[in-house]
Short mmCIF file of C-alpha atoms and ligand atoms in Angstrom, two decimals:
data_model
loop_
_atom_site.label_atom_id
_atom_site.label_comp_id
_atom_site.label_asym_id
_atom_site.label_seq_id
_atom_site.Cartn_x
_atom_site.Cartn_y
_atom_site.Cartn_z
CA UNK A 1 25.73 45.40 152.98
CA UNK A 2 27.95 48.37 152.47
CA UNK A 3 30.52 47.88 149.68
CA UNK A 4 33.85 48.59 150.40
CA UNK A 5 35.38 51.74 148.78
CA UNK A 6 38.19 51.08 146.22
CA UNK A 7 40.45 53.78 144.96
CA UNK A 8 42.89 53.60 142.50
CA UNK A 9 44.70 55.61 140.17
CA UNK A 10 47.09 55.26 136.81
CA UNK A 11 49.60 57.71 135.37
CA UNK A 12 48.96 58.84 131.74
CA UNK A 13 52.26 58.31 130.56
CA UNK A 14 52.54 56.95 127.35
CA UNK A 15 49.81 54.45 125.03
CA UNK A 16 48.03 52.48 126.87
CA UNK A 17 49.22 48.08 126.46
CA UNK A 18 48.04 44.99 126.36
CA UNK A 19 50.51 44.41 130.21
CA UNK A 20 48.46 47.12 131.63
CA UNK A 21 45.41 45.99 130.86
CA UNK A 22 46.01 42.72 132.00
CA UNK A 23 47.64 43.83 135.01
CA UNK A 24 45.24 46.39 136.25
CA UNK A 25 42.75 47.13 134.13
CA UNK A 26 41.13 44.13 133.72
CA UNK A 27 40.99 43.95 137.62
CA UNK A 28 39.14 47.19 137.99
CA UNK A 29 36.86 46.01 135.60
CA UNK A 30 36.08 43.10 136.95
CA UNK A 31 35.50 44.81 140.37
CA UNK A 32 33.62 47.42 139.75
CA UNK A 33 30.17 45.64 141.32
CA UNK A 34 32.06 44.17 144.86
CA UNK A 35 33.22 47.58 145.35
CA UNK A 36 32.49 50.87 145.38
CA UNK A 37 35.20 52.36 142.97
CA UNK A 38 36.85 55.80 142.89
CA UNK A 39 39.25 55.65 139.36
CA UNK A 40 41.16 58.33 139.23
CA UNK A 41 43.75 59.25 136.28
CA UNK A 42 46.89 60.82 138.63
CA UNK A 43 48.04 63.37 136.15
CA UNK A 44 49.74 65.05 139.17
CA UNK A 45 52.01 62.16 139.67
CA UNK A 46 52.97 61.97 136.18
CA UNK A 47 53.99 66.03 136.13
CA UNK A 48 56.48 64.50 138.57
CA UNK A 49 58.47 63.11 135.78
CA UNK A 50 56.90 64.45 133.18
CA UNK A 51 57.00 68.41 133.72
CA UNK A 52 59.22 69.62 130.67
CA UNK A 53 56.26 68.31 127.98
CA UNK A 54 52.98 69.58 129.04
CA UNK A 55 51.49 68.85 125.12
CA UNK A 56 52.29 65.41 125.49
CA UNK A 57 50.44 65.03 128.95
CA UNK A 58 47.09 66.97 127.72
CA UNK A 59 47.04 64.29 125.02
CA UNK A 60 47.42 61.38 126.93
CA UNK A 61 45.44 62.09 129.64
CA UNK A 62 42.32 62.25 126.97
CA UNK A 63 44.03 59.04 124.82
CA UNK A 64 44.06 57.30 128.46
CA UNK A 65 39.97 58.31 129.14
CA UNK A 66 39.20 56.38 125.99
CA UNK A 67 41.75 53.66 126.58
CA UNK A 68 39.42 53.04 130.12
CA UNK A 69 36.06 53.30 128.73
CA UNK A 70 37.24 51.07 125.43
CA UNK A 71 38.35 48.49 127.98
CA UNK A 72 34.93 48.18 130.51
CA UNK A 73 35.23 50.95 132.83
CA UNK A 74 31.31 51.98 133.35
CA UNK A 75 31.46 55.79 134.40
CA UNK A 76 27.48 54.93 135.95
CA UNK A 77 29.68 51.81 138.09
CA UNK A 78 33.07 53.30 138.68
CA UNK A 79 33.79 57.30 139.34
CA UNK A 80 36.36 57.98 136.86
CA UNK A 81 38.47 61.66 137.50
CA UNK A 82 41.02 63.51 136.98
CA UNK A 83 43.32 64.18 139.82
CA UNK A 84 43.84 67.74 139.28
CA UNK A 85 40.33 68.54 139.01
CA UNK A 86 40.19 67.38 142.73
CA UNK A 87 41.93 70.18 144.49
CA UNK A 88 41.89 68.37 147.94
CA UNK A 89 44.76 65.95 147.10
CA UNK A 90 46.92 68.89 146.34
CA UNK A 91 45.79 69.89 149.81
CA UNK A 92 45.89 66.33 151.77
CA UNK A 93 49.19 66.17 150.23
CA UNK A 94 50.93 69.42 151.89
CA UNK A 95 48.93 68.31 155.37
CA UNK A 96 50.45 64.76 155.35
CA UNK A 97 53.53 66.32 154.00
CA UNK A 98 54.12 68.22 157.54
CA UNK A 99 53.73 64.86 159.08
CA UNK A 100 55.71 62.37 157.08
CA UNK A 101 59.58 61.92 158.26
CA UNK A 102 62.32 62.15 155.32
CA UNK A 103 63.61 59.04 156.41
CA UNK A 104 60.59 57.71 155.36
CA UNK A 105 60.59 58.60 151.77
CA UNK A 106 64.04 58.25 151.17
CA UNK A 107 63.81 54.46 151.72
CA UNK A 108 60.83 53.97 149.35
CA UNK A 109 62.39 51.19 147.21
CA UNK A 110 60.76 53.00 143.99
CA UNK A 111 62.61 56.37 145.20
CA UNK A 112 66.36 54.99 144.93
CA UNK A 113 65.30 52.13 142.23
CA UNK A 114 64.00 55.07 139.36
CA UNK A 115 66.35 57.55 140.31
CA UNK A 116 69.53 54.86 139.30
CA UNK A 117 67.33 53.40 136.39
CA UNK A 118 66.25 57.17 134.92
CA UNK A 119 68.86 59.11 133.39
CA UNK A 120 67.62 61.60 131.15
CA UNK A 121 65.39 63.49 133.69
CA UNK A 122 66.14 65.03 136.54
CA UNK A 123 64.15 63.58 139.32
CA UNK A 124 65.98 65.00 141.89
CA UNK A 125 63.06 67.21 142.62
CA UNK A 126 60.98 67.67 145.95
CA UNK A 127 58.01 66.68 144.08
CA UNK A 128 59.47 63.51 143.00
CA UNK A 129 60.56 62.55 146.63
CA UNK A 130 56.58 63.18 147.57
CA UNK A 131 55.18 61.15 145.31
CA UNK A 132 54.15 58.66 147.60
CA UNK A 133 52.88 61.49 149.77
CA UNK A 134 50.64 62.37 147.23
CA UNK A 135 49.62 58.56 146.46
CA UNK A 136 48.79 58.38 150.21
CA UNK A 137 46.71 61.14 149.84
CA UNK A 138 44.97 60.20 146.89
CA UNK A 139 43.97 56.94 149.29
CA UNK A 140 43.45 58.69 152.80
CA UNK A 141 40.90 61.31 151.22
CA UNK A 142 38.01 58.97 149.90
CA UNK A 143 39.18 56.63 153.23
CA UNK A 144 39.21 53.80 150.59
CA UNK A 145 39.49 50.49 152.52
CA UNK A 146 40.63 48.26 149.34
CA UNK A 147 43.39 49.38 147.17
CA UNK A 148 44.30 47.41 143.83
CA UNK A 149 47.97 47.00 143.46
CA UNK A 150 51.08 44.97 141.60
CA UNK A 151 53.87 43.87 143.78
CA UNK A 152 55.43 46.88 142.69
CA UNK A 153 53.15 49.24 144.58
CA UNK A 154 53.28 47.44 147.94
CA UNK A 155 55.83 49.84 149.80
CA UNK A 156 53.47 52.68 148.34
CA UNK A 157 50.38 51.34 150.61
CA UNK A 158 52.63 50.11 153.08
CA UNK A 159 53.53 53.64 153.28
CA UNK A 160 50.21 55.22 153.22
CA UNK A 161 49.50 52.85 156.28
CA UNK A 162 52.34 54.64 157.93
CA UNK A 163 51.08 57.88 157.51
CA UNK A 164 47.56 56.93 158.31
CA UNK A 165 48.55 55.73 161.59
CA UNK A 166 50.97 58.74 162.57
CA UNK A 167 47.94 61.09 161.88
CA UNK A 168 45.51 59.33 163.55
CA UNK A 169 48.01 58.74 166.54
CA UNK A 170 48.79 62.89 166.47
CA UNK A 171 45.07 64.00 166.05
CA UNK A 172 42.31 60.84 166.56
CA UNK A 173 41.25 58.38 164.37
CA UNK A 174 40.28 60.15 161.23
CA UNK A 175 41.57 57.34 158.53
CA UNK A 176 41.56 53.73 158.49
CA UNK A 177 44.11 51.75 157.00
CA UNK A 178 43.85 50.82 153.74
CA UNK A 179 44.13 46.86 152.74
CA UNK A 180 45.27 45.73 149.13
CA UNK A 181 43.65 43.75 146.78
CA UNK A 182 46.04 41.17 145.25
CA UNK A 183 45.10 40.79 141.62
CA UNK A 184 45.78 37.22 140.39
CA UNK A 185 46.36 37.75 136.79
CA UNK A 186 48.87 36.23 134.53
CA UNK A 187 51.93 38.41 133.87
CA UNK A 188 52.01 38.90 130.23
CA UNK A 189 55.35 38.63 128.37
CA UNK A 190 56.39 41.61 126.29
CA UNK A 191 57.58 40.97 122.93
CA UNK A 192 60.88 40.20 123.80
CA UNK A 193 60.43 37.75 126.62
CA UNK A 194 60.62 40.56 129.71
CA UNK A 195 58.08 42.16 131.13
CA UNK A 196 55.84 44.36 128.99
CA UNK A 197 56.81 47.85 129.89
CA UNK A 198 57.13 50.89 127.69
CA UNK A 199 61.02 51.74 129.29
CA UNK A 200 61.61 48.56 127.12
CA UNK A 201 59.97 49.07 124.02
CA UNK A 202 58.38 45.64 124.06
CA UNK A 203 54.38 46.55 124.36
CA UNK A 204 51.77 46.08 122.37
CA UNK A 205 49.77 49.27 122.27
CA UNK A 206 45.66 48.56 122.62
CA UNK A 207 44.80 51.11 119.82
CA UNK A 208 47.23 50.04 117.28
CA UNK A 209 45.73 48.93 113.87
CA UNK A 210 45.43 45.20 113.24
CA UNK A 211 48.41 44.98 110.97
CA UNK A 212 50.57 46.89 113.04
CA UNK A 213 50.01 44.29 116.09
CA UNK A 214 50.16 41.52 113.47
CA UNK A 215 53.62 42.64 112.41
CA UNK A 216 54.84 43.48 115.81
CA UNK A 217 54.05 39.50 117.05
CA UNK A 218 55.29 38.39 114.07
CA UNK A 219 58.80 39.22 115.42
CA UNK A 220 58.38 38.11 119.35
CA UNK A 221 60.70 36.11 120.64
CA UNK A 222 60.40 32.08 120.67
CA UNK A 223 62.28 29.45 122.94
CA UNK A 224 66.02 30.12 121.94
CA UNK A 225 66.59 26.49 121.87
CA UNK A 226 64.09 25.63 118.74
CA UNK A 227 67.18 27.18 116.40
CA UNK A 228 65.68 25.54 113.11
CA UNK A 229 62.14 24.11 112.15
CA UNK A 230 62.47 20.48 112.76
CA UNK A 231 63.84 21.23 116.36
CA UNK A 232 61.48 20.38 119.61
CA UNK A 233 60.27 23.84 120.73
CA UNK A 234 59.76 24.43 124.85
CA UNK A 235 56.07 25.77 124.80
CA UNK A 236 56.88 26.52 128.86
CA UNK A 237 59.92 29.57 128.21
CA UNK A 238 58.09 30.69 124.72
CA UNK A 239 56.64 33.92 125.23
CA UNK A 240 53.79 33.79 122.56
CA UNK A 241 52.98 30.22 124.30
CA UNK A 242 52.34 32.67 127.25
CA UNK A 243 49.88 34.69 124.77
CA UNK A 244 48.11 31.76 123.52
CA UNK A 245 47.28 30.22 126.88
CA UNK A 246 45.30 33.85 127.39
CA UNK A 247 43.89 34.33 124.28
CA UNK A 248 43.30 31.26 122.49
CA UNK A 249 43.01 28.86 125.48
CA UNK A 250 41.08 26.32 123.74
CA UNK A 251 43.46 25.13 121.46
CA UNK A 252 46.60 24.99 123.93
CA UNK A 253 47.14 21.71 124.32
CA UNK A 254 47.68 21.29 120.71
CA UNK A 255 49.65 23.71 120.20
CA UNK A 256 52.08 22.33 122.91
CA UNK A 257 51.95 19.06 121.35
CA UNK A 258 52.95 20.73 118.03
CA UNK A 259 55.36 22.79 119.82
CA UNK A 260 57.08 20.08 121.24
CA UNK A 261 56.71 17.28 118.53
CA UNK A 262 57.80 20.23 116.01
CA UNK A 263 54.65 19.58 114.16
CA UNK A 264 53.64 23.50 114.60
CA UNK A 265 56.76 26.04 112.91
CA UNK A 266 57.10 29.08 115.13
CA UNK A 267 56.02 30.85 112.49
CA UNK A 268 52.47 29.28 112.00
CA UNK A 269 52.15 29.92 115.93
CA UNK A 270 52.86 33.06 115.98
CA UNK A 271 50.38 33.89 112.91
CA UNK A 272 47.51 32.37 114.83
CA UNK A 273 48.49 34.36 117.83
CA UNK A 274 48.43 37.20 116.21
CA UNK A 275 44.81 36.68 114.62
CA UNK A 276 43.71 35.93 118.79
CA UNK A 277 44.68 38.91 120.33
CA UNK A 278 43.42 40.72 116.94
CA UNK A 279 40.26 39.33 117.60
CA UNK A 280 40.36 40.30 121.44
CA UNK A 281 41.21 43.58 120.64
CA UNK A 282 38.83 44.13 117.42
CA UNK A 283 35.86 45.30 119.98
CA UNK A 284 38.19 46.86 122.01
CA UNK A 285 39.22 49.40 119.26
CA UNK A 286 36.04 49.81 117.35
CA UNK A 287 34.75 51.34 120.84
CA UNK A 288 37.91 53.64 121.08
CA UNK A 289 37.89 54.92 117.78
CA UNK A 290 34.38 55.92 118.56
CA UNK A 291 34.79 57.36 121.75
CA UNK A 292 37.57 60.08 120.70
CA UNK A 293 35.58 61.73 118.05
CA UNK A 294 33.46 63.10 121.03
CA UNK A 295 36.11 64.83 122.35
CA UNK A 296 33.13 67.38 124.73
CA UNK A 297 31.25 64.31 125.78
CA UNK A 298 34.43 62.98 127.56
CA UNK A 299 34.84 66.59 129.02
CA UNK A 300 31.74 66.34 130.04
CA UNK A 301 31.88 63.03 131.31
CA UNK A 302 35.14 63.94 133.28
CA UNK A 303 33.81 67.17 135.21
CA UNK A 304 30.63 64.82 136.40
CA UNK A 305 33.10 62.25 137.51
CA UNK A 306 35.41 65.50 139.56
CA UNK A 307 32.00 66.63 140.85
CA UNK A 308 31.03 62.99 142.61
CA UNK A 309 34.80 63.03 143.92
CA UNK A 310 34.91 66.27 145.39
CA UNK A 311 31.80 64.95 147.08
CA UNK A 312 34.06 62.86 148.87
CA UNK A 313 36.94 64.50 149.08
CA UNK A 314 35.81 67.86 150.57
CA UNK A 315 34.26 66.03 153.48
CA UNK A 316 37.51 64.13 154.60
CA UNK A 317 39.37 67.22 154.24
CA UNK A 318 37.02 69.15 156.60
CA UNK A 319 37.45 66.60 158.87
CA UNK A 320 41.08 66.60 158.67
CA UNK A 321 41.63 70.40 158.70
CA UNK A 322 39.54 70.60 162.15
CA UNK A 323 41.64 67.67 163.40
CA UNK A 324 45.10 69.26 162.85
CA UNK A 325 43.76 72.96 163.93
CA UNK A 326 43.19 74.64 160.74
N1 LIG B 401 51.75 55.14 141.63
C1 LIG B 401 50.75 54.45 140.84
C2 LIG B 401 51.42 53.83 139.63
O1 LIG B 401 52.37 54.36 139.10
C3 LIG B 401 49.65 55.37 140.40
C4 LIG B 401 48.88 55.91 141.56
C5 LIG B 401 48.80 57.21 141.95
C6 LIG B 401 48.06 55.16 142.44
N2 LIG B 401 47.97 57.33 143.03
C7 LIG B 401 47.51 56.09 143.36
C8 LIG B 401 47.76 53.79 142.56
C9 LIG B 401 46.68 55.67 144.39
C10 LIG B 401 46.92 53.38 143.59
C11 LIG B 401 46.38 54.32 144.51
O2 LIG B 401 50.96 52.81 139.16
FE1 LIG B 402 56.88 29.22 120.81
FE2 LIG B 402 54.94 28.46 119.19
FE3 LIG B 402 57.50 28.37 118.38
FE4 LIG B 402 56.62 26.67 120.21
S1 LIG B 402 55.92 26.80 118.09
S2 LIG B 402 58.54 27.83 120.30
S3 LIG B 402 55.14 27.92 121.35
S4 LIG B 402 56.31 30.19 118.87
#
């Protein structure tokens, strides 16, 4: 049988964490056999908010490449591109553009939501308002079926639906309508309790040294209620409980019975946290560091991956230029 095509795509904005993996990675990874997968690194979105620094994107897109292949992605299993080296989104994006009612975008929860939360940018850009335009497109050209999302993302594909069905009801049925895939995976805390997200400082970068991630857990927060070392902790609100029932999930039920009986010190649990994810990561980074002293293999690597894209890509759009009289 026919596997279902997958596409999905992640900004380069920043070092790559532990949350992200977890939260997305991991599921492409894990995927990348039940579907057929089109990866694609959206450097396009991220000039949406990113525009004034183009040093700091050039690095991260190529920090982001190894951050993928460190963590599983298989460029033979998944085809892993650059958006910009696909000019056909750029393209899908002004067609869909001509379609898609203002109304529409203006009520994007994401729209209003970052434009309160971000202050020191101005997003009040037309490229900012179509960014879901362009994340439609990014779906609508490979016709991916399956799209892997957080909760976050729904109104995105919810959106790209919308447009799907006003072009197919304008010009025939040229896209289905793509379906997500809900990814099950625990939510890690960041260091502080929240969610791990860079806008809070609270991540745990993947290619950090050993030390550095050792220090950085040493200072997570614990269950506010274990205030000295004889007190009963509450394993259930302790963030690094959260870490250790992902990482070292063999010895959980003794450390809640320490926890709780205040046989384990917060400080002891956090230590042999710290050496878990350590050793998690330890493969992880040996890979990495390996990867980005080839700096022309991931080139390389990266135009083959545009090439099997455009494949793709340049057929929908045919299709769609013919359909809308181009
Ligand atoms: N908007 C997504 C994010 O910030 C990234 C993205 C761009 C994407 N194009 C996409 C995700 C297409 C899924 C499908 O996480
Ligand atoms: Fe959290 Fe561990 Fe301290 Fe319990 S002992 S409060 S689980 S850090």
């Amino acid at each position: 049988m026919a596997r279902e095509r997958l596409l999905s795509g992640i900004q380069p904005t920043g070092q790559m964490h532990l949350g992200n993996y977890l939260g997305s990675v991991k599921a492409w990874v894990d995927n990348q056999t039940r579907y057929e997968p089109f990866l694609m690194i959206a450097d396009l979105h991220s000039l949406t908010s990113t525009y004034e620094n183009p040093a700091a994107l050039r690095d991260t897109k190529f920090d982001l490449v190894c951050d993928l292949l460190a963590l599983g992605i298989d460029p033979t299993q998944s085809t892993l591109f650059f958006q910009s080296d696909v000019p056909e989104h750029s393209e899908l994006h002004v067609i869909l553009s001509m379609i898609t009612p203002l109304p529409w975008l203006y009520r994007v929860p994401s729209y209003k939501s970052k434009m309160d939360d971000i202050q020191d940018k101005d997003l009040d850009t037309y490229g900012f308002l179509g960014y879901p335009v362009l994340q439609a497109a990014d779906i609508l050209l490979y016709r991916a079926t399956r799209v892997p999302v957080g909760k976050d993302q729904l109104p995105h594909l919810e959106l790209t639906r919308e447009i799907a069905r006003r072009f197919n009801h304008f010009y025939g049925n040229v896209f289905p309508e793509p379906l997500d895939v809900l990814t099950e995976f625990p939510i890690l805390p960041g260091l502080d309790g929240r969610k791990m997200s860079k806008s809070y400082g609270n991540t745990l970068p993947i290619s950090d040294t050993a030390e550095h991630t050792q220090a950085l857990m040493m200072k997570m927060f614990t269950d506010p209620a274990r205030l000295r070392r004889h007190d009963p902790g509450h394993p259930d609100v302790c963030p690094v409980f959260a870490y250790h029932q992902i990482f070292n999930k063999d010895r959980v039920p003794e450390i809640r019975s320490g926890c709780e009986s205040a046989a384990l010190g917060c400080v002891d649990c956090k230590r042999e946290c710290a050496g878990k994810v350590n050793d998690f990561l330890a493969p992880i980074r040996a890979k990495r560091a390996a990867l980005t002293q080839d700096r022309g293999e991931i080139q390389r690597m990266m135009r083959e991956g545009a090439q099997k894209a455009r494949a793709v890509a340049s057929e929908t759009l045919e299709d769609v230029k013919k359909a809308v009289g181009l």
